[in-house]
Amino acid sequence: MENNAKVHIMDHPLIKDKVTRLRDKNTNVKEFRELAYEISLLMGYETTRNLELEPHEVETPLTKTVGSYIKQTVCLVPILRAGLGMVDAIVSIMPSAKVGHVGLYRDPVTVQPVEYYCKLPVEVQDGLTIVLDPMLATGGSAAAAIDFIKQRGAKDIKFMCLIAAPEGVEVLSKAHPDVEIYCAALDEGLNDHCYIVPGLGDAGDRLFGTL
Ligand code: PRP
Ligand code: URA
């Protein structure tokens, strides 16, 4: 993987602890959902670090002062279906965030992304769009989803995942060099079936109990 300044790998102990629990094959659906939520919440703090602010006057019980409100609209775009497991966490810290959806699945034979749904808020055109998917494996799904989102006018996009493979980071950074990538962990690589190793298995199956 090329040294890429646009890749942010989380190094907070709380995230490392939770990622380790998430990987464990004995972690059940309930715990997996809770951990995905908690990691996404902690990562939401990092992905929104550069949000634009505007001055806002507020009257405290003592005096008037000028503070800040967030200026940009934030649009969350989970890649169906596993990205859904990350949405509620970010909405809990940004209750006004808009939410769009991109439906993609990896063809099990070709591992190429197949689109089946795309519905986005118009605010992707001038807000910050955060694309959510727990797994960045070959990078095909993320790159295709961001293609669709850009076709609908989005300019300021970040990609947030729980586990990334170096191969996926490379593909996504080449396809969309303007998109910053945030991952809770960067793994060793992909196996012969394009699953991330050590990874956590199939994120959608583990989130929704479809194993
Ligand atoms: C998983 C995952 C990503 C994709 C990553 O979804 O949630 O969207 O694979 O793989 P890639 O980087 O090689 O494209 P999957 O296709 O299993 O669909 P699902 O969410 O419906 O289970
Ligand atoms: N999709 C997953 O859910 N897991 C992987 O390891 C790769 C793609």
CSV table of C-alpha atoms and ligand atoms in Angstrom, one decimal:
chain,number,residue,atom,x,y,z
A,1,MET,CA,0.0,0.0,0.0
A,2,GLU,CA,1.3,3.4,-0.9
A,3,ASN,CA,1.9,5.9,1.9
A,4,ASN,CA,-1.3,7.9,1.7
A,5,ALA,CA,-1.9,10.9,3.8
A,6,LYS,CA,-5.6,10.6,3.3
A,7,VAL,CA,-5.9,7.3,5.3
A,8,HIS,CA,-6.7,7.6,9.0
A,9,ILE,CA,-6.2,4.5,11.1
A,10,MET,CA,-7.7,4.8,14.5
A,11,ASP,CA,-5.2,4.3,17.4
A,12,HIS,CA,-7.5,4.9,20.4
A,13,PRO,CA,-7.4,2.1,23.0
A,14,LEU,CA,-11.2,2.0,23.3
A,15,ILE,CA,-11.4,1.4,19.6
A,16,LYS,CA,-8.7,-1.3,19.6
A,17,ASP,CA,-10.4,-3.1,22.5
A,18,LYS,CA,-13.8,-3.1,20.7
A,19,VAL,CA,-12.4,-4.1,17.3
A,20,THR,CA,-10.8,-7.2,19.0
A,21,ARG,CA,-14.2,-8.1,20.5
A,22,LEU,CA,-15.9,-7.5,17.1
A,23,ARG,CA,-13.5,-9.9,15.4
A,24,ASP,CA,-14.1,-12.8,17.9
A,25,LYS,CA,-16.1,-15.5,16.2
A,26,ASN,CA,-17.9,-16.1,19.6
A,27,THR,CA,-19.3,-12.6,19.7
A,28,ASN,CA,-23.0,-13.0,19.2
A,29,VAL,CA,-25.4,-10.8,17.0
A,30,LYS,CA,-26.4,-8.6,19.9
A,31,GLU,CA,-22.8,-7.9,21.0
A,32,PHE,CA,-21.7,-7.5,17.4
A,33,ARG,CA,-24.3,-4.8,16.8
A,34,GLU,CA,-23.5,-3.0,20.0
A,35,LEU,CA,-19.7,-3.0,19.2
A,36,ALA,CA,-20.3,-1.8,15.6
A,37,TYR,CA,-22.4,1.0,17.0
A,38,GLU,CA,-19.8,2.0,19.7
A,39,ILE,CA,-16.9,1.9,17.3
A,40,SER,CA,-18.8,4.0,14.7
A,41,LEU,CA,-19.7,6.5,17.5
A,42,LEU,CA,-16.1,6.9,18.5
A,43,MET,CA,-15.0,7.2,14.9
A,44,GLY,CA,-17.7,9.8,14.2
A,45,TYR,CA,-15.7,12.1,16.4
A,46,GLU,CA,-12.7,11.8,14.0
A,47,THR,CA,-14.5,11.9,10.7
A,48,THR,CA,-16.3,15.1,11.6
A,49,ARG,CA,-13.3,16.9,13.0
A,50,ASN,CA,-13.0,19.4,10.2
A,51,LEU,CA,-16.7,20.3,9.9
A,52,GLU,CA,-17.3,23.9,9.0
A,53,LEU,CA,-18.7,26.1,11.8
A,54,GLU,CA,-20.5,29.4,11.8
A,55,PRO,CA,-20.7,31.9,14.7
A,56,HIS,CA,-23.9,31.7,16.8
A,57,GLU,CA,-24.8,34.1,19.6
A,58,VAL,CA,-26.1,32.5,22.7
A,59,GLU,CA,-27.4,34.1,26.0
A,60,THR,CA,-26.1,32.3,29.1
A,61,PRO,CA,-27.7,33.0,32.5
A,62,LEU,CA,-24.9,35.6,32.9
A,63,THR,CA,-24.3,37.3,29.6
A,64,LYS,CA,-24.3,37.0,25.9
A,65,THR,CA,-21.5,35.3,24.1
A,66,VAL,CA,-20.7,34.1,20.6
A,67,GLY,CA,-20.2,30.4,20.1
A,68,SER,CA,-20.4,28.1,17.1
A,69,TYR,CA,-23.0,26.0,15.3
A,70,ILE,CA,-22.1,23.4,12.6
A,71,LYS,CA,-22.6,25.1,9.2
A,72,GLN,CA,-22.4,22.1,6.9
A,73,THR,CA,-25.2,19.6,6.4
A,74,VAL,CA,-23.9,16.1,7.0
A,75,CYS,CA,-25.2,13.3,4.7
A,76,LEU,CA,-24.7,9.7,5.8
A,77,VAL,CA,-24.7,7.1,3.0
A,78,PRO,CA,-24.6,3.5,4.3
A,79,ILE,CA,-23.8,0.9,1.6
A,80,LEU,CA,-26.5,-1.7,2.0
A,81,ARG,CA,-26.7,-3.7,3.8
A,82,ALA,CA,-23.9,-3.9,6.3
A,83,GLY,CA,-23.4,-0.1,6.4
A,84,LEU,CA,-26.8,0.2,8.1
A,85,GLY,CA,-25.1,-1.0,11.3
A,86,MET,CA,-23.1,2.2,11.5
A,87,VAL,CA,-25.8,4.8,10.8
A,88,ASP,CA,-27.6,5.1,14.2
A,89,ALA,CA,-24.3,5.8,16.0
A,90,ILE,CA,-23.5,8.8,13.8
A,91,VAL,CA,-27.2,10.0,13.9
A,92,SER,CA,-27.0,9.9,17.7
A,93,ILE,CA,-24.3,12.7,17.7
A,94,MET,CA,-25.7,14.5,14.6
A,95,PRO,CA,-29.5,14.2,14.9
A,96,SER,CA,-30.0,16.4,11.9
A,97,ALA,CA,-27.9,14.4,9.5
A,98,LYS,CA,-29.6,13.4,6.3
A,99,VAL,CA,-29.4,9.7,5.3
A,100,GLY,CA,-29.2,8.3,1.7
A,101,HIS,CA,-28.7,4.7,0.8
A,102,VAL,CA,-26.7,2.9,-1.9
A,103,GLY,CA,-27.6,-0.8,-2.4
A,104,LEU,CA,-24.6,-2.9,-3.6
A,105,TYR,CA,-23.6,-6.5,-3.2
A,106,ARG,CA,-20.5,-8.3,-4.2
A,107,ASP,CA,-21.3,-11.0,-6.8
A,108,PRO,CA,-20.1,-14.1,-5.0
A,109,VAL,CA,-18.3,-15.5,-8.2
A,110,THR,CA,-16.8,-12.3,-9.8
A,111,VAL,CA,-16.6,-10.3,-6.5
A,112,GLN,CA,-17.6,-7.3,-8.6
A,113,PRO,CA,-20.1,-4.9,-7.0
A,114,VAL,CA,-23.7,-5.1,-8.4
A,115,GLU,CA,-25.9,-2.0,-7.8
A,116,TYR,CA,-29.6,-2.5,-6.8
A,117,TYR,CA,-30.6,0.8,-5.1
A,118,CYS,CA,-29.6,4.4,-4.9
A,119,LYS,CA,-31.5,7.2,-3.1
A,120,LEU,CA,-29.7,10.2,-1.9
A,121,PRO,CA,-30.6,13.6,-0.3
A,122,VAL,CA,-30.0,16.6,-2.5
A,123,GLU,CA,-27.8,18.0,0.3
A,124,VAL,CA,-25.0,15.7,-0.9
A,125,GLN,CA,-24.3,18.5,-3.5
A,126,ASP,CA,-23.1,21.0,-0.9
A,127,GLY,CA,-22.7,19.1,2.4
A,128,LEU,CA,-20.3,16.6,3.8
A,129,THR,CA,-21.1,13.1,2.7
A,130,ILE,CA,-19.8,10.2,4.9
A,131,VAL,CA,-20.1,6.9,3.2
A,132,LEU,CA,-20.4,4.0,5.7
A,133,ASP,CA,-19.5,0.4,5.2
A,134,PRO,CA,-17.8,-1.8,7.8
A,135,MET,CA,-15.6,-3.6,5.3
A,136,LEU,CA,-13.2,-2.3,2.7
A,137,ALA,CA,-12.0,-5.5,1.0
A,138,THR,CA,-11.1,-5.3,-2.7
A,139,GLY,CA,-12.4,-1.7,-2.6
A,140,GLY,CA,-14.8,-2.4,-5.5
A,141,SER,CA,-18.0,-1.7,-3.6
A,142,ALA,CA,-16.7,1.5,-2.0
A,143,ALA,CA,-15.3,2.9,-5.3
A,144,ALA,CA,-18.6,2.1,-7.2
A,145,ALA,CA,-20.8,3.6,-4.4
A,146,ILE,CA,-18.7,6.8,-4.5
A,147,ASP,CA,-19.0,6.9,-8.3
A,148,PHE,CA,-22.8,7.0,-7.9
A,149,ILE,CA,-22.7,9.6,-5.2
A,150,LYS,CA,-20.4,11.8,-7.2
A,151,GLN,CA,-22.7,11.4,-10.3
A,152,ARG,CA,-25.4,12.9,-8.1
A,153,GLY,CA,-23.2,16.0,-7.4
A,154,ALA,CA,-21.4,15.2,-4.1
A,155,LYS,CA,-18.0,16.9,-3.8
A,156,ASP,CA,-17.0,16.6,-0.2
A,157,ILE,CA,-16.9,12.9,0.7
A,158,LYS,CA,-15.3,10.8,3.4
A,159,PHE,CA,-15.3,7.0,3.6
A,160,MET,CA,-15.6,5.3,7.0
A,161,CYS,CA,-15.1,1.6,7.6
A,162,LEU,CA,-14.4,-0.7,10.6
A,163,ILE,CA,-11.9,-3.0,8.9
A,164,ALA,CA,-9.8,-2.2,5.8
A,165,ALA,CA,-7.5,-4.4,3.7
A,166,PRO,CA,-4.5,-2.6,2.1
A,167,GLU,CA,-5.7,-3.8,-1.3
A,168,GLY,CA,-9.0,-1.9,-0.8
A,169,VAL,CA,-7.3,1.2,0.5
A,170,GLU,CA,-5.1,1.2,-2.7
A,171,VAL,CA,-8.1,0.7,-5.1
A,172,LEU,CA,-10.2,3.3,-3.4
A,173,SER,CA,-7.5,5.9,-3.1
A,174,LYS,CA,-6.6,5.5,-6.8
A,175,ALA,CA,-10.3,5.7,-7.9
A,176,HIS,CA,-11.1,8.6,-5.6
A,177,PRO,CA,-7.9,10.4,-4.4
A,178,ASP,CA,-10.0,13.2,-3.0
A,179,VAL,CA,-11.8,11.0,-0.5
A,180,GLU,CA,-10.3,10.6,2.9
A,181,ILE,CA,-10.6,7.0,4.4
A,182,TYR,CA,-11.1,6.4,8.1
A,183,CYS,CA,-10.7,2.8,9.4
A,184,ALA,CA,-10.8,1.4,12.9
A,185,ALA,CA,-8.2,-1.2,11.8
A,186,LEU,CA,-6.0,-1.9,8.8
A,187,ASP,CA,-5.6,-5.7,8.3
A,188,GLU,CA,-3.0,-7.9,6.6
A,189,GLY,CA,-4.8,-8.5,3.3
A,190,LEU,CA,-7.3,-10.6,1.4
A,191,ASN,CA,-7.7,-14.4,1.2
A,192,ASP,CA,-8.4,-16.3,-2.0
A,193,HIS,CA,-12.2,-15.5,-1.7
A,194,CYS,CA,-11.4,-11.8,-1.2
A,195,TYR,CA,-12.3,-11.9,2.5
A,196,ILE,CA,-10.2,-9.7,4.8
A,197,VAL,CA,-7.7,-11.6,7.0
A,198,PRO,CA,-7.8,-11.7,9.9
A,199,GLY,CA,-11.0,-9.6,9.5
A,200,LEU,CA,-14.2,-10.5,11.2
A,201,GLY,CA,-15.9,-12.7,8.5
A,202,ASP,CA,-19.0,-11.5,6.7
A,203,ALA,CA,-20.1,-8.2,8.3
A,204,GLY,CA,-23.6,-8.3,7.0
A,205,ASP,CA,-24.3,-11.8,8.2
A,206,ARG,CA,-22.8,-11.1,11.6
A,207,LEU,CA,-24.9,-7.9,12.0
A,208,PHE,CA,-28.2,-9.4,10.8
A,209,GLY,CA,-27.8,-12.9,12.0
A,210,THR,CA,-28.0,-14.5,8.5
A,211,LEU,CA,-25.0,-16.9,9.0
B,1,PRP,C1,-19.6,-6.5,1.9
B,1,PRP,C2,-19.3,-5.3,2.7
B,1,PRP,C3,-18.9,-4.4,1.6
B,1,PRP,C4,-18.3,-5.3,0.6
B,1,PRP,C5,-16.8,-5.1,0.6
B,1,PRP,O1,-20.9,-6.5,1.5
B,1,PRP,O2,-20.3,-4.8,3.5
B,1,PRP,O3,-20.0,-3.7,1.0
B,1,PRP,O4,-18.6,-6.6,0.9
B,1,PRP,O5,-16.2,-5.8,-0.3
B,1,PRP,P1,-15.3,-5.2,-1.5
B,1,PRP,O6,-14.5,-4.1,-0.9
B,1,PRP,O7,-14.5,-6.4,-2.0
B,1,PRP,O8,-16.3,-4.7,-2.6
B,1,PRP,P2,-21.6,-7.7,0.7
B,1,PRP,O9,-21.3,-7.7,-0.8
B,1,PRP,O10,-21.2,-9.0,1.4
B,1,PRP,O11,-23.1,-7.4,0.8
B,1,PRP,P3,-24.1,-7.3,2.1
B,1,PRP,O12,-23.7,-6.1,2.9
B,1,PRP,O13,-25.4,-7.2,1.5
B,1,PRP,O14,-23.8,-8.6,3.0
B,2,URA,N1,-17.2,-8.4,3.0
B,2,URA,C1,-17.3,-8.8,4.3
B,2,URA,O1,-18.3,-8.8,4.9
B,2,URA,N2,-16.1,-9.3,4.8
B,2,URA,C2,-15.0,-9.4,4.2
B,2,URA,O2,-14.0,-9.9,4.8
B,2,URA,C3,-14.9,-9.0,2.9
B,2,URA,C4,-16.0,-8.5,2.3
